[in-house]
Short mmCIF file of N, CA and C in Angstrom, two decimals:
data_model
loop_
_atom_site.label_atom_id
_atom_site.label_comp_id
_atom_site.label_asym_id
_atom_site.label_seq_id
_atom_site.Cartn_x
_atom_site.Cartn_y
_atom_site.Cartn_z
N UNK A 1 3.19 13.63 -22.29
CA UNK A 1 2.34 13.63 -21.13
C UNK A 1 2.63 12.37 -20.29
N UNK A 2 2.68 12.55 -18.98
CA UNK A 2 2.99 11.45 -18.06
C UNK A 2 1.82 10.47 -17.98
N UNK A 3 2.15 9.19 -18.10
CA UNK A 3 1.12 8.15 -18.04
C UNK A 3 0.75 7.89 -16.58
N UNK A 4 -0.53 7.96 -16.28
CA UNK A 4 -1.03 7.72 -14.93
C UNK A 4 -1.15 6.21 -14.72
N UNK A 5 -0.62 5.70 -13.60
CA UNK A 5 -0.71 4.26 -13.36
C UNK A 5 -2.17 3.83 -13.16
N UNK A 6 -2.45 2.62 -13.57
CA UNK A 6 -3.79 2.05 -13.38
C UNK A 6 -3.73 1.06 -12.21
N UNK A 7 -4.87 0.75 -11.62
CA UNK A 7 -4.87 -0.26 -10.55
C UNK A 7 -4.28 -1.59 -11.01
N UNK A 8 -4.57 -2.00 -12.23
CA UNK A 8 -4.02 -3.26 -12.75
C UNK A 8 -2.50 -3.18 -12.94
N UNK A 9 -2.02 -2.03 -13.39
CA UNK A 9 -0.58 -1.85 -13.54
C UNK A 9 0.13 -1.88 -12.19
N UNK A 10 -0.47 -1.22 -11.21
CA UNK A 10 0.09 -1.23 -9.86
C UNK A 10 0.10 -2.64 -9.31
N UNK A 11 -1.00 -3.36 -9.52
CA UNK A 11 -1.09 -4.74 -9.04
C UNK A 11 0.00 -5.61 -9.67
N UNK A 12 0.27 -5.41 -10.95
CA UNK A 12 1.30 -6.20 -11.63
C UNK A 12 2.67 -5.93 -11.01
N UNK A 13 2.96 -4.67 -10.72
CA UNK A 13 4.24 -4.33 -10.06
C UNK A 13 4.29 -4.92 -8.66
N UNK A 14 3.16 -4.92 -7.97
CA UNK A 14 3.10 -5.50 -6.63
C UNK A 14 3.40 -6.99 -6.68
N UNK A 15 2.85 -7.67 -7.65
CA UNK A 15 3.11 -9.11 -7.82
C UNK A 15 4.59 -9.35 -8.07
N UNK A 16 5.20 -8.54 -8.93
CA UNK A 16 6.64 -8.68 -9.22
C UNK A 16 7.47 -8.40 -7.97
N UNK A 17 7.11 -7.36 -7.23
CA UNK A 17 7.82 -7.04 -5.99
C UNK A 17 7.69 -8.16 -4.98
N UNK A 18 6.49 -8.71 -4.84
CA UNK A 18 6.27 -9.82 -3.91
C UNK A 18 7.12 -11.03 -4.28
N UNK A 19 7.23 -11.31 -5.56
CA UNK A 19 8.08 -12.42 -6.02
C UNK A 19 9.53 -12.17 -5.63
N UNK A 20 9.99 -10.94 -5.83
CA UNK A 20 11.38 -10.60 -5.48
C UNK A 20 11.61 -10.75 -3.97
N UNK A 21 10.66 -10.24 -3.18
CA UNK A 21 10.79 -10.32 -1.73
C UNK A 21 10.79 -11.78 -1.27
N UNK A 22 9.92 -12.58 -1.85
CA UNK A 22 9.82 -14.00 -1.50
C UNK A 22 11.11 -14.74 -1.85
N UNK A 23 11.65 -14.43 -3.01
CA UNK A 23 12.90 -15.07 -3.45
C UNK A 23 14.05 -14.72 -2.50
N UNK A 24 14.16 -13.44 -2.16
CA UNK A 24 15.20 -13.03 -1.22
C UNK A 24 15.03 -13.75 0.11
N UNK A 25 13.80 -13.75 0.63
CA UNK A 25 13.53 -14.33 1.94
C UNK A 25 13.84 -15.83 1.96
N UNK A 26 13.40 -16.57 0.93
CA UNK A 26 13.61 -18.02 0.94
C UNK A 26 15.07 -18.40 0.69
N UNK A 27 15.81 -17.60 -0.06
CA UNK A 27 17.19 -17.97 -0.38
C UNK A 27 18.22 -17.37 0.57
N UNK A 28 17.87 -16.28 1.25
CA UNK A 28 18.87 -15.58 2.05
C UNK A 28 18.57 -15.46 3.54
N UNK A 29 17.33 -15.77 3.95
CA UNK A 29 17.03 -15.47 5.34
C UNK A 29 16.35 -16.58 6.12
N UNK A 30 15.31 -17.18 5.57
CA UNK A 30 14.55 -18.16 6.35
C UNK A 30 15.46 -19.28 6.84
N UNK A 31 15.28 -19.68 8.08
CA UNK A 31 16.05 -20.71 8.78
C UNK A 31 17.48 -20.31 9.11
N UNK A 32 17.82 -19.04 8.88
CA UNK A 32 19.13 -18.55 9.32
C UNK A 32 19.08 -18.35 10.84
N UNK A 33 20.24 -18.12 11.44
CA UNK A 33 20.29 -17.89 12.88
C UNK A 33 19.43 -16.68 13.26
N UNK A 34 19.51 -15.63 12.48
CA UNK A 34 18.73 -14.43 12.76
C UNK A 34 17.23 -14.72 12.68
N UNK A 35 16.83 -15.55 11.73
CA UNK A 35 15.42 -15.92 11.60
C UNK A 35 14.95 -16.67 12.84
N UNK A 36 15.76 -17.63 13.33
CA UNK A 36 15.39 -18.40 14.53
C UNK A 36 15.30 -17.49 15.75
N UNK A 37 16.18 -16.52 15.84
CA UNK A 37 16.13 -15.57 16.96
C UNK A 37 14.84 -14.76 16.88
N UNK A 38 14.49 -14.27 15.70
CA UNK A 38 13.24 -13.52 15.55
C UNK A 38 12.03 -14.39 15.89
N UNK A 39 12.06 -15.65 15.49
CA UNK A 39 10.96 -16.55 15.82
C UNK A 39 10.84 -16.72 17.33
N UNK A 40 11.96 -16.93 18.00
CA UNK A 40 11.94 -17.07 19.46
C UNK A 40 11.44 -15.79 20.13
N UNK A 41 11.88 -14.65 19.62
CA UNK A 41 11.43 -13.37 20.18
C UNK A 41 9.94 -13.13 19.96
N UNK A 42 9.38 -13.76 18.94
CA UNK A 42 7.95 -13.60 18.66
C UNK A 42 7.08 -14.49 19.55
N UNK A 43 7.66 -15.56 20.09
CA UNK A 43 6.85 -16.54 20.83
C UNK A 43 7.17 -16.59 22.32
N UNK A 44 8.42 -16.74 22.66
CA UNK A 44 8.83 -17.02 24.04
C UNK A 44 8.37 -15.96 25.06
N UNK A 45 8.47 -14.68 24.77
CA UNK A 45 8.07 -13.69 25.79
C UNK A 45 6.61 -13.81 26.24
N UNK A 46 5.74 -14.35 25.38
CA UNK A 46 4.34 -14.52 25.79
C UNK A 46 4.22 -15.51 26.95
N UNK A 47 5.07 -16.52 27.02
CA UNK A 47 5.04 -17.47 28.13
C UNK A 47 5.47 -16.78 29.43
N UNK A 48 6.47 -15.92 29.34
CA UNK A 48 6.90 -15.17 30.53
C UNK A 48 5.80 -14.22 31.00
N UNK A 49 5.14 -13.56 30.06
CA UNK A 49 4.05 -12.66 30.43
C UNK A 49 2.96 -13.42 31.17
N UNK A 50 2.60 -14.59 30.64
CA UNK A 50 1.53 -15.36 31.25
C UNK A 50 1.87 -15.74 32.69
N UNK A 51 3.15 -15.96 32.98
CA UNK A 51 3.58 -16.30 34.34
C UNK A 51 3.42 -15.13 35.30
N UNK A 52 3.64 -13.90 34.80
CA UNK A 52 3.68 -12.76 35.74
C UNK A 52 2.51 -11.79 35.61
N UNK A 53 1.62 -12.01 34.64
CA UNK A 53 0.50 -11.09 34.49
C UNK A 53 -0.43 -11.20 35.69
N UNK A 54 -0.96 -10.08 36.11
CA UNK A 54 -1.95 -10.03 37.19
C UNK A 54 -3.23 -10.66 36.65
N UNK A 55 -3.50 -11.91 37.06
CA UNK A 55 -4.63 -12.67 36.50
C UNK A 55 -5.97 -11.99 36.79
N UNK A 56 -6.05 -11.20 37.84
CA UNK A 56 -7.31 -10.52 38.14
C UNK A 56 -7.58 -9.37 37.18
N UNK A 57 -6.55 -8.94 36.46
CA UNK A 57 -6.69 -7.84 35.50
C UNK A 57 -6.31 -8.27 34.08
N UNK A 58 -6.33 -9.56 33.82
CA UNK A 58 -5.86 -10.09 32.54
C UNK A 58 -6.55 -9.43 31.35
N UNK A 59 -7.87 -9.36 31.40
CA UNK A 59 -8.61 -8.79 30.27
C UNK A 59 -8.21 -7.33 30.04
N UNK A 60 -8.13 -6.56 31.10
CA UNK A 60 -7.76 -5.14 31.01
C UNK A 60 -6.35 -4.98 30.44
N UNK A 61 -5.42 -5.77 30.94
CA UNK A 61 -4.03 -5.67 30.50
C UNK A 61 -3.89 -6.12 29.05
N UNK A 62 -4.58 -7.19 28.68
CA UNK A 62 -4.53 -7.65 27.30
C UNK A 62 -5.20 -6.65 26.35
N UNK A 63 -6.26 -5.97 26.80
CA UNK A 63 -6.89 -4.93 25.99
C UNK A 63 -5.88 -3.81 25.71
N UNK A 64 -5.16 -3.42 26.75
CA UNK A 64 -4.12 -2.41 26.59
C UNK A 64 -3.08 -2.89 25.57
N UNK A 65 -2.64 -4.14 25.71
CA UNK A 65 -1.68 -4.71 24.77
C UNK A 65 -2.21 -4.77 23.35
N UNK A 66 -3.51 -5.07 23.21
CA UNK A 66 -4.13 -5.09 21.89
C UNK A 66 -4.06 -3.71 21.23
N UNK A 67 -4.32 -2.66 22.01
CA UNK A 67 -4.23 -1.30 21.45
C UNK A 67 -2.80 -0.99 21.03
N UNK A 68 -1.83 -1.42 21.83
CA UNK A 68 -0.42 -1.19 21.48
C UNK A 68 -0.08 -1.93 20.18
N UNK A 69 -0.51 -3.20 20.08
CA UNK A 69 -0.26 -3.97 18.85
C UNK A 69 -0.90 -3.28 17.65
N UNK A 70 -2.14 -2.87 17.80
CA UNK A 70 -2.87 -2.25 16.68
C UNK A 70 -2.21 -0.96 16.22
N UNK A 71 -1.87 -0.10 17.17
CA UNK A 71 -1.27 1.19 16.83
C UNK A 71 0.13 1.01 16.26
N UNK A 72 0.95 0.19 16.92
CA UNK A 72 2.33 0.03 16.44
C UNK A 72 2.36 -0.62 15.07
N UNK A 73 1.48 -1.59 14.82
CA UNK A 73 1.45 -2.23 13.51
C UNK A 73 0.97 -1.26 12.44
N UNK A 74 -0.07 -0.50 12.75
CA UNK A 74 -0.57 0.49 11.79
C UNK A 74 0.53 1.49 11.44
N UNK A 75 1.19 2.04 12.46
CA UNK A 75 2.24 3.03 12.22
C UNK A 75 3.42 2.41 11.49
N UNK A 76 3.74 1.17 11.83
CA UNK A 76 4.85 0.47 11.19
C UNK A 76 4.57 0.26 9.70
N UNK A 77 3.38 -0.19 9.38
CA UNK A 77 3.02 -0.42 7.99
C UNK A 77 2.99 0.91 7.22
N UNK A 78 2.44 1.95 7.83
CA UNK A 78 2.40 3.26 7.18
C UNK A 78 3.83 3.78 6.92
N UNK A 79 4.69 3.69 7.93
CA UNK A 79 6.06 4.14 7.76
C UNK A 79 6.79 3.36 6.68
N UNK A 80 6.57 2.06 6.64
CA UNK A 80 7.20 1.22 5.63
C UNK A 80 6.66 1.57 4.25
N UNK A 81 5.33 1.72 4.14
CA UNK A 81 4.72 2.04 2.84
C UNK A 81 5.16 3.40 2.31
N UNK A 82 5.42 4.35 3.19
CA UNK A 82 5.87 5.67 2.77
C UNK A 82 7.40 5.77 2.75
N UNK A 83 8.07 4.63 2.80
CA UNK A 83 9.53 4.54 2.72
C UNK A 83 10.24 5.39 3.77
N UNK A 84 9.68 5.40 4.96
CA UNK A 84 10.34 6.09 6.08
C UNK A 84 11.44 5.19 6.65
N UNK A 85 11.22 3.89 6.58
CA UNK A 85 12.19 2.90 7.03
C UNK A 85 11.94 1.61 6.27
N UNK A 86 12.87 0.69 6.43
CA UNK A 86 12.76 -0.62 5.79
C UNK A 86 13.27 -1.66 6.77
N UNK A 87 12.73 -2.86 6.64
CA UNK A 87 13.21 -4.00 7.42
C UNK A 87 13.87 -4.96 6.45
N UNK A 88 15.20 -5.01 6.45
CA UNK A 88 15.90 -5.89 5.51
C UNK A 88 15.54 -7.37 5.70
N UNK A 89 15.36 -7.78 6.94
CA UNK A 89 15.04 -9.18 7.23
C UNK A 89 13.82 -9.24 8.13
N UNK A 90 12.81 -10.01 7.69
CA UNK A 90 11.59 -10.14 8.48
C UNK A 90 11.30 -11.61 8.75
N UNK A 91 10.61 -11.85 9.84
CA UNK A 91 10.27 -13.22 10.22
C UNK A 91 9.41 -13.89 9.17
N UNK A 92 8.43 -13.16 8.66
CA UNK A 92 7.52 -13.69 7.67
C UNK A 92 7.75 -13.00 6.32
N UNK A 93 7.64 -13.74 5.23
CA UNK A 93 7.82 -13.10 3.93
C UNK A 93 6.61 -12.22 3.62
N UNK A 94 6.83 -11.16 2.88
CA UNK A 94 5.77 -10.26 2.43
C UNK A 94 5.03 -9.60 3.59
N UNK A 95 5.66 -9.56 4.73
CA UNK A 95 5.03 -8.96 5.91
C UNK A 95 5.87 -7.76 6.31
N UNK A 96 5.30 -6.59 6.15
CA UNK A 96 6.10 -5.39 6.38
C UNK A 96 6.49 -5.15 7.83
N UNK A 97 5.60 -5.37 8.81
CA UNK A 97 6.05 -5.04 10.17
C UNK A 97 7.05 -6.06 10.69
N UNK A 98 7.83 -5.62 11.63
CA UNK A 98 8.77 -6.52 12.29
C UNK A 98 7.97 -7.25 13.38
N UNK A 99 7.43 -8.40 13.06
CA UNK A 99 6.48 -9.13 13.89
C UNK A 99 6.94 -9.29 15.34
N UNK A 100 8.17 -9.73 15.63
CA UNK A 100 8.55 -9.91 17.03
C UNK A 100 8.49 -8.61 17.84
N UNK A 101 8.66 -7.49 17.18
CA UNK A 101 8.61 -6.22 17.89
C UNK A 101 7.17 -5.76 18.05
N UNK A 102 6.42 -5.65 16.96
CA UNK A 102 5.06 -5.12 17.00
C UNK A 102 4.07 -6.02 17.72
N UNK A 103 4.27 -7.33 17.64
CA UNK A 103 3.29 -8.27 18.19
C UNK A 103 3.74 -8.91 19.50
N UNK A 104 4.98 -8.70 19.90
CA UNK A 104 5.44 -9.35 21.12
C UNK A 104 6.18 -8.39 22.04
N UNK A 105 7.38 -7.97 21.67
CA UNK A 105 8.21 -7.21 22.62
C UNK A 105 7.58 -5.89 23.04
N UNK A 106 7.15 -5.08 22.09
CA UNK A 106 6.53 -3.80 22.45
C UNK A 106 5.29 -4.00 23.32
N UNK A 107 4.31 -4.77 22.87
CA UNK A 107 3.11 -4.88 23.70
C UNK A 107 3.37 -5.48 25.08
N UNK A 108 4.25 -6.47 25.17
CA UNK A 108 4.50 -7.08 26.47
C UNK A 108 5.17 -6.08 27.41
N UNK A 109 6.15 -5.35 26.93
CA UNK A 109 6.80 -4.35 27.80
C UNK A 109 5.81 -3.25 28.19
N UNK A 110 5.00 -2.80 27.26
CA UNK A 110 3.98 -1.81 27.59
C UNK A 110 2.98 -2.37 28.61
N UNK A 111 2.58 -3.64 28.44
CA UNK A 111 1.62 -4.24 29.37
C UNK A 111 2.21 -4.34 30.77
N UNK A 112 3.49 -4.63 30.86
CA UNK A 112 4.12 -4.70 32.18
C UNK A 112 4.15 -3.33 32.85
N UNK A 113 4.44 -2.30 32.08
CA UNK A 113 4.41 -0.94 32.62
C UNK A 113 2.99 -0.61 33.06
N UNK A 114 2.02 -0.96 32.24
CA UNK A 114 0.61 -0.70 32.57
C UNK A 114 0.22 -1.44 33.86
N UNK A 115 0.67 -2.67 33.99
CA UNK A 115 0.31 -3.47 35.16
C UNK A 115 0.94 -2.94 36.45
N UNK A 116 2.20 -2.57 36.39
CA UNK A 116 2.93 -2.25 37.62
C UNK A 116 2.91 -0.77 38.01
N UNK A 117 2.51 0.11 37.12
CA UNK A 117 2.52 1.54 37.44
C UNK A 117 1.11 2.09 37.21
N UNK A 118 0.34 2.15 38.28
CA UNK A 118 -1.08 2.44 38.15
C UNK A 118 -1.43 3.93 38.17
N UNK A 119 -0.59 4.76 38.79
CA UNK A 119 -0.90 6.20 38.77
C UNK A 119 -0.39 6.80 37.46
N UNK A 120 -1.05 7.86 37.02
CA UNK A 120 -0.62 8.52 35.79
C UNK A 120 0.81 9.02 35.92
N UNK A 121 1.17 9.51 37.10
CA UNK A 121 2.52 10.07 37.29
C UNK A 121 3.59 8.98 37.14
N UNK A 122 3.45 7.90 37.89
CA UNK A 122 4.46 6.84 37.81
C UNK A 122 4.46 6.19 36.43
N UNK A 123 3.28 5.98 35.87
CA UNK A 123 3.17 5.42 34.52
C UNK A 123 3.91 6.30 33.51
N UNK A 124 3.67 7.60 33.57
CA UNK A 124 4.27 8.53 32.61
C UNK A 124 5.79 8.59 32.74
N UNK A 125 6.28 8.58 33.96
CA UNK A 125 7.73 8.62 34.18
C UNK A 125 8.39 7.37 33.60
N UNK A 126 7.84 6.20 33.93
CA UNK A 126 8.41 4.95 33.42
C UNK A 126 8.26 4.87 31.91
N UNK A 127 7.13 5.34 31.40
CA UNK A 127 6.91 5.33 29.95
C UNK A 127 7.91 6.25 29.23
N UNK A 128 8.22 7.39 29.82
CA UNK A 128 9.24 8.28 29.24
C UNK A 128 10.60 7.57 29.17
N UNK A 129 10.96 6.90 30.25
CA UNK A 129 12.24 6.18 30.29
C UNK A 129 12.24 5.07 29.25
N UNK A 130 11.15 4.30 29.20
CA UNK A 130 11.07 3.20 28.24
C UNK A 130 11.10 3.72 26.81
N UNK A 131 10.39 4.81 26.54
CA UNK A 131 10.39 5.40 25.19
C UNK A 131 11.78 5.85 24.79
N UNK A 132 12.51 6.43 25.74
CA UNK A 132 13.89 6.85 25.48
C UNK A 132 14.75 5.64 25.11
N UNK A 133 14.62 4.57 25.88
CA UNK A 133 15.41 3.36 25.61
C UNK A 133 15.05 2.77 24.25
N UNK A 134 13.74 2.69 23.95
CA UNK A 134 13.32 2.16 22.65
C UNK A 134 13.90 2.98 21.50
N UNK A 135 13.78 4.31 21.61
CA UNK A 135 14.16 5.18 20.49
C UNK A 135 15.67 5.34 20.35
N UNK A 136 16.37 5.47 21.47
CA UNK A 136 17.79 5.83 21.39
C UNK A 136 18.76 4.71 21.73
N UNK A 137 18.25 3.55 22.14
CA UNK A 137 19.11 2.39 22.39
C UNK A 137 18.70 1.23 21.47
N UNK A 138 17.43 0.84 21.54
CA UNK A 138 16.98 -0.31 20.75
C UNK A 138 17.00 -0.05 19.25
N UNK A 139 16.50 1.09 18.83
CA UNK A 139 16.48 1.35 17.38
C UNK A 139 17.89 1.38 16.80
N UNK A 140 18.85 2.09 17.42
CA UNK A 140 20.22 2.03 16.89
C UNK A 140 20.81 0.61 16.93
N UNK A 141 20.46 -0.16 17.97
CA UNK A 141 20.92 -1.54 18.03
C UNK A 141 20.31 -2.36 16.88
N UNK A 142 19.02 -2.15 16.62
CA UNK A 142 18.36 -2.84 15.50
C UNK A 142 19.01 -2.46 14.17
N UNK A 143 19.45 -1.21 14.06
CA UNK A 143 20.18 -0.78 12.85
C UNK A 143 21.49 -1.54 12.72
N UNK A 144 22.23 -1.63 13.82
CA UNK A 144 23.53 -2.32 13.80
C UNK A 144 23.35 -3.80 13.43
N UNK A 145 22.24 -4.40 13.86
CA UNK A 145 21.98 -5.81 13.57
C UNK A 145 21.30 -6.02 12.22
N UNK A 146 21.13 -4.93 11.47
CA UNK A 146 20.51 -4.94 10.16
C UNK A 146 19.06 -5.48 10.19
N UNK A 147 18.35 -5.16 11.28
CA UNK A 147 16.94 -5.52 11.37
C UNK A 147 16.06 -4.34 10.96
N UNK A 148 16.64 -3.15 11.00
CA UNK A 148 15.87 -1.93 10.77
C UNK A 148 16.79 -0.91 10.14
N UNK A 149 16.28 -0.20 9.15
CA UNK A 149 17.08 0.85 8.51
C UNK A 149 16.19 2.05 8.28
N UNK A 150 16.41 3.13 9.04
CA UNK A 150 15.63 4.34 8.79
C UNK A 150 16.09 5.00 7.49
N UNK A 151 15.12 5.45 6.71
CA UNK A 151 15.43 6.11 5.45
C UNK A 151 15.15 7.61 5.55
N UNK A 152 13.95 7.93 6.00
CA UNK A 152 13.55 9.34 6.18
C UNK A 152 12.96 9.46 7.59
N UNK A 153 13.70 9.02 8.57
CA UNK A 153 13.17 8.95 9.93
C UNK A 153 14.25 9.34 10.92
N UNK A 154 13.84 9.88 12.03
CA UNK A 154 14.75 10.29 13.09
C UNK A 154 14.29 9.64 14.39
N UNK A 155 15.21 9.21 15.21
CA UNK A 155 14.88 8.54 16.46
C UNK A 155 14.05 9.43 17.39
N UNK A 156 14.18 10.73 17.27
CA UNK A 156 13.39 11.65 18.10
C UNK A 156 11.90 11.44 17.82
N UNK A 157 11.54 11.24 16.55
CA UNK A 157 10.14 10.99 16.20
C UNK A 157 9.65 9.72 16.89
N UNK A 158 10.49 8.71 16.91
CA UNK A 158 10.12 7.45 17.56
C UNK A 158 9.88 7.65 19.04
N UNK A 159 10.75 8.44 19.68
CA UNK A 159 10.61 8.70 21.11
C UNK A 159 9.21 9.23 21.41
N UNK A 160 8.80 10.26 20.68
CA UNK A 160 7.47 10.82 20.91
C UNK A 160 6.37 9.83 20.55
N UNK A 161 6.58 9.07 19.48
CA UNK A 161 5.59 8.07 19.08
C UNK A 161 5.40 6.99 20.13
N UNK A 162 6.50 6.47 20.65
CA UNK A 162 6.41 5.45 21.69
C UNK A 162 5.67 5.97 22.92
N UNK A 163 6.00 7.20 23.31
CA UNK A 163 5.37 7.78 24.49
C UNK A 163 3.87 8.02 24.26
N UNK A 164 3.54 8.66 23.15
CA UNK A 164 2.14 8.98 22.88
C UNK A 164 1.29 7.73 22.69
N UNK A 165 1.86 6.69 22.09
CA UNK A 165 1.14 5.44 21.90
C UNK A 165 0.74 4.85 23.25
N UNK A 166 1.66 4.87 24.20
CA UNK A 166 1.37 4.33 25.53
C UNK A 166 0.34 5.15 26.28
N UNK A 167 0.46 6.47 26.22
CA UNK A 167 -0.48 7.35 26.92
C UNK A 167 -1.88 7.23 26.30
N UNK A 168 -1.96 7.27 24.98
CA UNK A 168 -3.24 7.18 24.30
C UNK A 168 -3.93 5.85 24.62
N UNK A 169 -3.18 4.76 24.56
CA UNK A 169 -3.75 3.43 24.82
C UNK A 169 -4.24 3.32 26.26
N UNK A 170 -3.47 3.85 27.21
CA UNK A 170 -3.90 3.81 28.61
C UNK A 170 -5.17 4.63 28.80
N UNK A 171 -5.20 5.82 28.22
CA UNK A 171 -6.40 6.65 28.32
C UNK A 171 -7.62 5.96 27.74
N UNK A 172 -7.43 5.28 26.63
CA UNK A 172 -8.53 4.57 25.99
C UNK A 172 -9.04 3.42 26.86
N UNK A 173 -8.13 2.64 27.41
CA UNK A 173 -8.52 1.52 28.27
C UNK A 173 -9.24 2.04 29.52
N UNK A 174 -8.71 3.08 30.14
CA UNK A 174 -9.36 3.63 31.34
C UNK A 174 -10.75 4.17 31.02
N UNK A 175 -10.91 4.76 29.86
CA UNK A 175 -12.23 5.26 29.43
C UNK A 175 -13.19 4.09 29.24
N UNK A 176 -12.74 3.01 28.64
CA UNK A 176 -13.58 1.83 28.43
C UNK A 176 -13.98 1.23 29.78
N UNK A 177 -13.04 1.15 30.71
CA UNK A 177 -13.35 0.62 32.05
C UNK A 177 -14.39 1.49 32.74
N UNK A 178 -14.25 2.80 32.62
CA UNK A 178 -15.20 3.73 33.23
C UNK A 178 -16.60 3.52 32.63
N UNK A 179 -16.67 3.42 31.31
CA UNK A 179 -17.97 3.21 30.64
C UNK A 179 -18.58 1.88 31.11
N UNK A 180 -17.75 0.85 31.24
CA UNK A 180 -18.24 -0.45 31.68
C UNK A 180 -18.79 -0.37 33.10
N UNK A 181 -18.06 0.30 33.99
CA UNK A 181 -18.52 0.45 35.38
C UNK A 181 -19.82 1.22 35.46
N UNK A 182 -19.93 2.27 34.65
CA UNK A 182 -21.19 3.06 34.63
C UNK A 182 -22.34 2.22 34.09
N UNK A 183 -22.06 1.35 33.15
CA UNK A 183 -23.08 0.48 32.59
C UNK A 183 -23.54 -0.59 33.56
N UNK A 184 -22.65 -0.97 34.47
CA UNK A 184 -22.98 -2.00 35.47
C UNK A 184 -23.69 -1.40 36.69
N UNK A 185 -23.72 -0.07 36.78
CA UNK A 185 -24.32 0.57 37.95
C UNK A 185 -25.82 0.59 37.89
#
């Protein structure tokens, strides 16, 4: 009869896995050129955003970015946990999402689209183009740079995910703004 794992047994394996991941990260990746690039990608774009963000809509735009960060991180962790993909090298040890992407590049690019394309039509067109670039240009490039390796995943799924994430987040922000305006009336 097959032995069912216990929470304590799972925890013990998790501890062993974390030790292995930490050892790999400290001996093979941290402070490498790729690590410094990921660190810069996680920090520097926020300074550029601050320079060009519409200050009169800062809260609205950042709320949109927060939804993008939340959704992309949740999906990233779920995909990693279900072995859909793996990140061979990460900025932080024991951190499954690719931090510079989920917390910086994706949300900032989405926020810029949100800021500059206010109608649903223009927003959707630009979002389709951006989703195509993310799924069919950036993801293969990330594979070539050994930052991302799909295991049971197809770039077509990413295309739809990128698009739906942007549309859902915009709809949510617009709904919140509407509720706020009605509350102020």
